XYZ file of C-alpha atoms in Angstrom:
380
model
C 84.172 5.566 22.196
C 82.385 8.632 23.261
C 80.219 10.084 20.684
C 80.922 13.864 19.807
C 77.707 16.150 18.556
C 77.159 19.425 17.244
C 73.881 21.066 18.113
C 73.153 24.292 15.292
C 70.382 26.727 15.712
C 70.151 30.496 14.339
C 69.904 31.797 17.458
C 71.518 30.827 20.827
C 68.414 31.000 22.442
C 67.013 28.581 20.222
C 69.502 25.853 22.002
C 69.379 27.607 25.392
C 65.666 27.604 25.791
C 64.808 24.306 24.060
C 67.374 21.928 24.225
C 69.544 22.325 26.870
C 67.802 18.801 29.180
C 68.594 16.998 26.090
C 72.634 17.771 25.825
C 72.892 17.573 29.242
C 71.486 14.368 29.547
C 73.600 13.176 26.281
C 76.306 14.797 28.563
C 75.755 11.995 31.337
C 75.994 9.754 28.657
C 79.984 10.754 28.011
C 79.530 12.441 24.897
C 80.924 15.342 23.863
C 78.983 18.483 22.721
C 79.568 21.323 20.731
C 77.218 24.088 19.232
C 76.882 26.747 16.704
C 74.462 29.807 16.684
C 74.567 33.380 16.189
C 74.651 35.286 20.062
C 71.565 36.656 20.830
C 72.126 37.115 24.531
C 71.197 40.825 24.603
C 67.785 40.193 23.625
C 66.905 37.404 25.543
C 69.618 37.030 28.431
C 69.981 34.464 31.578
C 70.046 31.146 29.650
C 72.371 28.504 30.905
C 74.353 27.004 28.384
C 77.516 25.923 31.106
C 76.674 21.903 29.738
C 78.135 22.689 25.657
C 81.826 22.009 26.224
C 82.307 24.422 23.333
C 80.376 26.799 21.250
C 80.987 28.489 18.338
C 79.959 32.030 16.776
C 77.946 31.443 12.955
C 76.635 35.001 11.360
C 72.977 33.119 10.615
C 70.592 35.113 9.336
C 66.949 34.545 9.787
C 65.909 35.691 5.996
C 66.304 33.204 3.206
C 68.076 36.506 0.863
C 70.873 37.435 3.514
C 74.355 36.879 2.222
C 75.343 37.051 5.929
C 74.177 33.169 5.448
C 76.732 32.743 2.974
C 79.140 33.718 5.674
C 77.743 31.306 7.796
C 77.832 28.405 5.752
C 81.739 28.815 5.123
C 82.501 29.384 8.689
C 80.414 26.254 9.341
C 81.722 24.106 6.992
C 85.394 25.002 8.294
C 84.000 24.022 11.997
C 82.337 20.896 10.842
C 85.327 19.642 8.851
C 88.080 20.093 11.205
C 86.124 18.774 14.289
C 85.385 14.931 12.762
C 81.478 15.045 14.575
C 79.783 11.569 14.672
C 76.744 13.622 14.343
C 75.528 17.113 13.356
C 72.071 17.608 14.533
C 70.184 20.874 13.245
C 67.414 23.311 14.109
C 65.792 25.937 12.742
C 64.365 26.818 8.737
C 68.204 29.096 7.825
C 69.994 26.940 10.700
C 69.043 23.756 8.892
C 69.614 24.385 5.746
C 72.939 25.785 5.732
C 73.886 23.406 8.138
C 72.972 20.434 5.377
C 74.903 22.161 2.628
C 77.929 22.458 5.392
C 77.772 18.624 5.959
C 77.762 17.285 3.000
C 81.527 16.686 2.514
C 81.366 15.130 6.590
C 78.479 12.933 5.474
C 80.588 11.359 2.791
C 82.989 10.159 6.191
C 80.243 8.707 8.022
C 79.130 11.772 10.327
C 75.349 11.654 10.525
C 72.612 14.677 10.090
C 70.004 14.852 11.917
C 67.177 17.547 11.706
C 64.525 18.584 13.964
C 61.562 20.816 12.021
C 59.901 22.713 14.562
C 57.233 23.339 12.428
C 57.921 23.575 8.522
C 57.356 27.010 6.680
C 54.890 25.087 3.901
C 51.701 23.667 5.564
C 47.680 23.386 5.413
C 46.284 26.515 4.739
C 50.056 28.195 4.436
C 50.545 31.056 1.115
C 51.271 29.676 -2.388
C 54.802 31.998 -1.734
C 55.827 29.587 1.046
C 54.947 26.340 -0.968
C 56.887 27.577 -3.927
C 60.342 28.738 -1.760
C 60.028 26.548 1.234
C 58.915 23.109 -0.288
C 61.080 22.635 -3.000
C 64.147 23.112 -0.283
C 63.356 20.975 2.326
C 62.394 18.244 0.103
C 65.813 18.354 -1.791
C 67.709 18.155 1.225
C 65.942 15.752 2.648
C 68.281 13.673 0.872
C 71.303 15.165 2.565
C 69.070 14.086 5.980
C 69.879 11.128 7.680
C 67.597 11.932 10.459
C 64.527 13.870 10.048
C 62.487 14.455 12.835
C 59.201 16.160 13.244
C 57.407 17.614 15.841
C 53.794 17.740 15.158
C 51.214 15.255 13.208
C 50.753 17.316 10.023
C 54.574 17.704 9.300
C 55.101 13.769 9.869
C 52.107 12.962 7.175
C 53.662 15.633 4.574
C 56.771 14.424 4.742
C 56.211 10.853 4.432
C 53.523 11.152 1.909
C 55.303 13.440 -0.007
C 58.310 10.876 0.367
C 61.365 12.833 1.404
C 64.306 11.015 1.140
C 65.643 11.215 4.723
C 67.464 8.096 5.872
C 64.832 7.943 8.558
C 61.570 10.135 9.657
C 60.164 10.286 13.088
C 57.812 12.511 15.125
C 58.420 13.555 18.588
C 56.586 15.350 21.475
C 57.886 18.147 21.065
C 61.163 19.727 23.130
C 60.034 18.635 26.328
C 58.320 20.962 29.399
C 60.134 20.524 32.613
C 56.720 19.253 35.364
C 58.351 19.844 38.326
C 58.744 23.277 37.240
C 55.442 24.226 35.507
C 53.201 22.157 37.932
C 49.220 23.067 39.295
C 49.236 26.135 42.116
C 47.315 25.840 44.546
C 44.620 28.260 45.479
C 46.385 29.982 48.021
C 49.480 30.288 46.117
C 47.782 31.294 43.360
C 46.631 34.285 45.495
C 49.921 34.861 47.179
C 51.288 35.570 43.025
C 48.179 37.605 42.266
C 48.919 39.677 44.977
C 52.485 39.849 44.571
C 51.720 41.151 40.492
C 49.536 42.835 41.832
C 46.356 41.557 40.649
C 42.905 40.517 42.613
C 41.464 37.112 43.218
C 38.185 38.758 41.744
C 40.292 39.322 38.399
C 39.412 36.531 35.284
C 42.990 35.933 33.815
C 44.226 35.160 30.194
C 47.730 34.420 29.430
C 49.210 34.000 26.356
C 53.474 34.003 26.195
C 54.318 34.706 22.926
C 56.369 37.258 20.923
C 54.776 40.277 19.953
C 55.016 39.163 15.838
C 52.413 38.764 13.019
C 52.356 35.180 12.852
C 51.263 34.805 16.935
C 48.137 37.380 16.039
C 47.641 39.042 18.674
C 44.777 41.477 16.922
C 42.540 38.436 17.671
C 42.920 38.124 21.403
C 42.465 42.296 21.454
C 38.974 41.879 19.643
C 38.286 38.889 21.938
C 39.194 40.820 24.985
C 36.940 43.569 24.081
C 33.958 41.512 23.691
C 34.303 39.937 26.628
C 34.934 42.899 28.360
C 31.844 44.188 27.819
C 30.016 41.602 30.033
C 32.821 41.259 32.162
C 35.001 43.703 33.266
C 37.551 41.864 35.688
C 38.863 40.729 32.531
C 42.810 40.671 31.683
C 45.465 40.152 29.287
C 48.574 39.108 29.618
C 51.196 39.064 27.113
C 54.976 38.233 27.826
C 57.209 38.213 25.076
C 59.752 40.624 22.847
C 57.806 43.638 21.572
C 58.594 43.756 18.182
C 54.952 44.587 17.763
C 54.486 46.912 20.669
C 53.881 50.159 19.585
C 51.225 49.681 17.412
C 49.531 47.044 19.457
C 49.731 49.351 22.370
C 47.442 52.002 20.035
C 45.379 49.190 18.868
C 44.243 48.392 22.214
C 43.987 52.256 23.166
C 42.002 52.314 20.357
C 39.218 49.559 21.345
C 39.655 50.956 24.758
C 41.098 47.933 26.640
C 44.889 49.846 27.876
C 43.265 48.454 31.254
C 42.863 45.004 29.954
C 45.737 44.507 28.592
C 49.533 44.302 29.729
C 52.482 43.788 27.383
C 55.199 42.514 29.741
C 58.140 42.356 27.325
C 60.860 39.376 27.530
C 60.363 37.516 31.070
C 62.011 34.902 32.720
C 59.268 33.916 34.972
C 56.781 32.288 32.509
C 55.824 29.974 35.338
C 54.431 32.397 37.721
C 52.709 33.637 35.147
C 51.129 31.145 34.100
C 50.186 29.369 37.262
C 48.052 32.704 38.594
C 46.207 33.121 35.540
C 42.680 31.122 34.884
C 42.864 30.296 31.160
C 46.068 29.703 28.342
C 45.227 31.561 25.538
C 46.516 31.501 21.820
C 45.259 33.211 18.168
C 48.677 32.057 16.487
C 48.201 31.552 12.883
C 50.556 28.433 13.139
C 52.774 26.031 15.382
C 55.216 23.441 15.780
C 54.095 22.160 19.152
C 53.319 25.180 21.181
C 55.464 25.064 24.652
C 53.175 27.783 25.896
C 50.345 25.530 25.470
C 52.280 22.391 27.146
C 53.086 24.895 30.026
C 49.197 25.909 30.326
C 48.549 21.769 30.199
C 51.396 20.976 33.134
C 49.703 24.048 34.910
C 45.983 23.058 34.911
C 45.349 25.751 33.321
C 41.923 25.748 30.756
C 43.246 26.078 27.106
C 41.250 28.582 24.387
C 43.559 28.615 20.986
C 43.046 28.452 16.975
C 42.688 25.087 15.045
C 45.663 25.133 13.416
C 48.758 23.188 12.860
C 50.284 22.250 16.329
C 47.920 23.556 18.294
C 45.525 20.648 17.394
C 47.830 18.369 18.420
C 47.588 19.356 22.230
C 44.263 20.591 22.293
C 40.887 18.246 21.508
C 37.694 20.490 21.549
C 35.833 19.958 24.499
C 37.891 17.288 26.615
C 40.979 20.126 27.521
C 40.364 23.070 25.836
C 38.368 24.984 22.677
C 39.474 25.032 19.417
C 38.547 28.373 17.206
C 38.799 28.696 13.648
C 41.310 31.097 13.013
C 40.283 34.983 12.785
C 36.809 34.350 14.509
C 36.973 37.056 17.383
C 33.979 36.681 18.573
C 34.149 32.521 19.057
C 36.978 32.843 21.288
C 35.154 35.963 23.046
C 32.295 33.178 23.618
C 34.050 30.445 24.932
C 36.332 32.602 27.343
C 32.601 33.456 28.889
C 32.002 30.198 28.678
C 34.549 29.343 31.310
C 33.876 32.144 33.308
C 30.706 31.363 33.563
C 30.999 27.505 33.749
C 33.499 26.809 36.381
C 32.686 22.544 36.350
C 34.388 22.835 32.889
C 37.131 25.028 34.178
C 37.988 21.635 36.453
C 37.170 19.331 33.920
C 39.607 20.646 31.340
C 42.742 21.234 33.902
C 42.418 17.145 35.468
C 42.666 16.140 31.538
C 45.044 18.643 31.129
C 47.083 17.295 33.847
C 46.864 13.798 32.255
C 47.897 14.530 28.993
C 50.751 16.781 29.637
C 52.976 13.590 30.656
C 53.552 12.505 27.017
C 55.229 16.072 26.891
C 57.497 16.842 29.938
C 61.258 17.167 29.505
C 61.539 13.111 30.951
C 59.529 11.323 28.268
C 61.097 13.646 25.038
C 64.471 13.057 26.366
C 63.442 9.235 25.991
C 62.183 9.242 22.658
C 65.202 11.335 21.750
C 67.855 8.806 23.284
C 65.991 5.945 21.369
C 66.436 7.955 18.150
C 69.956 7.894 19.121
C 70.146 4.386 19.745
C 68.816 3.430 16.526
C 70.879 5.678 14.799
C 73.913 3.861 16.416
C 75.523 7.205 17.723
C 74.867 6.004 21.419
């Protein structure tokens, strides 16, 4: 009997950038998918989602206080009852949790719910604010959870020592990185892009894709940039991503006097190019799941500079592929970027361990640990 799923996320590009090797490979398999979002299309367009045999508008809402979520949970639970799903597998903080208040009626006929936390809202070092609104929640569902699956080390401890109730609790690599698409460039074609962007071969690189929010803090990279800079002025910046930020990062860095170091690229599609002709993956985010951009920069070669925080520890071990930075200190990251400049043995070092390490993560050996989940779940 072929298994029929529903994938939910807030967003469609939540499914269409993130999960689409997984359904398709659970399409080989002779199930049946379906999936539920909120159309974001016009802000982040071209994603492939031709392998859901049927998809479904929801009015999510991203804040906890929208009543458009209210919405959403009746037009869910009408989708979820009349469609008799084996399993219901969620994303997303809003996505998740209206999605186990929609289930709960399916759950008494046997459908199971699974959810994937890409990186839970409460956390080391996270505000009292989240701990009080975001704790609380996901531990009372977690007993509407028959699956809960985690993504990073941190949210696999706090949910087992904090004993959620989920049927089951495992931790994953992440989503996956497709290799054969983010793979090392070579040092002619690596001057063949720079050329074609229209940068120099003299040029030191940074790269860090990322939406232009709060929580990705850019200010940090800015200051760092600067620094550097002021020993070395082939520096450059790139930043990829929706400018939600823009304006008033664009004056910050008119205001240290870097507009020349600095490029805000907006929404891209070609992540990989950009990546493989820069030197060096950067990131100053406050918090993560498990950082694609960072897996990308691993499957590239590239040398890895990024905050010690959640997720980002998990890829990154001081010293053997990358540096780790406390979180706010500027002028650390500012040093170690000169570091590898100036230190090209550890440029090499970093991208061969890099290049090991990145297998645990590609699209191939998530898709396994997924389909095992599956397995023992009894869906496939």
């Amino acid at each position: 009997m072929m298994m029929k799923v529903l994938f939910v996320a807030t967003v469609r590009s939540h499914i269409g950038q993130f999960h689409m090797p997984f359904i398709t490979a659970l399409k080989q398999r002779g199930c049946v998918v379906h999936a539920a979002f909120k159309d974001n299309s016009d802000e982040k367009p071209g994603l492939d989602l031709s392998d859901i045999d049927k998809v479904f508008e929801v009015p999510f809402s991203r804040s906890p206080y929208s009543a458009d979520n209210i919405k959403a949970y009746k037009i869910l639970k009408k989708i979820i009852d009349e469609n008799g799903y084996d399993a219901v597998h969620c994303h997303t903080p809003m996505g998740s949790v209206v999605t186990r208040l929609a289930s709960k009626d399916a759950a008494k006929r046997g459908t199971k719910v699974i959810y994937t936390a890409h990186g839970f809202h409460f956390y080391n070092g996270a505000s009292k604010k989240n701990w009080l609104l975001f704790y609380p929640v996901e531990k009372y569902l977690s007993k509407y959870t028959d699956c809960l699956i985690t993504i990073n080390q941190e949210d696999y401890d706090n949910a087992v020592n904090r004993r959620f109730k989920a049927g089951k609790i495992f931790k994953v690599n992440g989503v996956g990185v497709d290799i054969s698409k983010f793979h090392p460039v070579a040092r002619e074609e690596k001057s063949r892009l720079r050329s074609e962007y229209g940068y120099s071969d003299n040029d030191f690189i940074l790269v860090y894709p990322a939406n232009l929010t709060a929580g990705k803090n850019h200010p940090m990279l800015f200051n760092a940039v600067k620094k550097v800079a002021e020993k070395y002025d082939f520096i450059r910046l790139l930043c990829p991503g929706q400018e939600e930020l823009a304006p008033q990062y664009k004056m910050m860095v008119k205001e240290l006097n870097i507009s020349d170091k600095v490029e805000f690229l907006g929404y891209r599609r070609d992540i990989e190019k950009l990546v493989g002709l820069s030197d060096v993956s950067v990131s100053a985010s406050n918090r993560e799941g498990l950082p694609v951009n960072l897996i990308e920069a691993m499957a590239v070669g590239n040398a890895i500079v990024a905050t010690d925080v959640r997720g980002n520890r998990d890829l990154v071990k001081d010293g053997e592929n990358g540096f780790l930075i406390s979180l706010g200190d500027s002028d650390a990251m500012a040093d170690r970027i000169i570091k590898l400049i100036e230190n090209p043995d550890i440029m090499d070092k970093f991208k061969a361990q890099n290049l090991t390490d990145v297998k645990a993560y590609s699209t191939e050996s998530v898709i396994d640990q997924m389909i095992k989940i599956y397995k023992e779940l009894n869906l496939i």
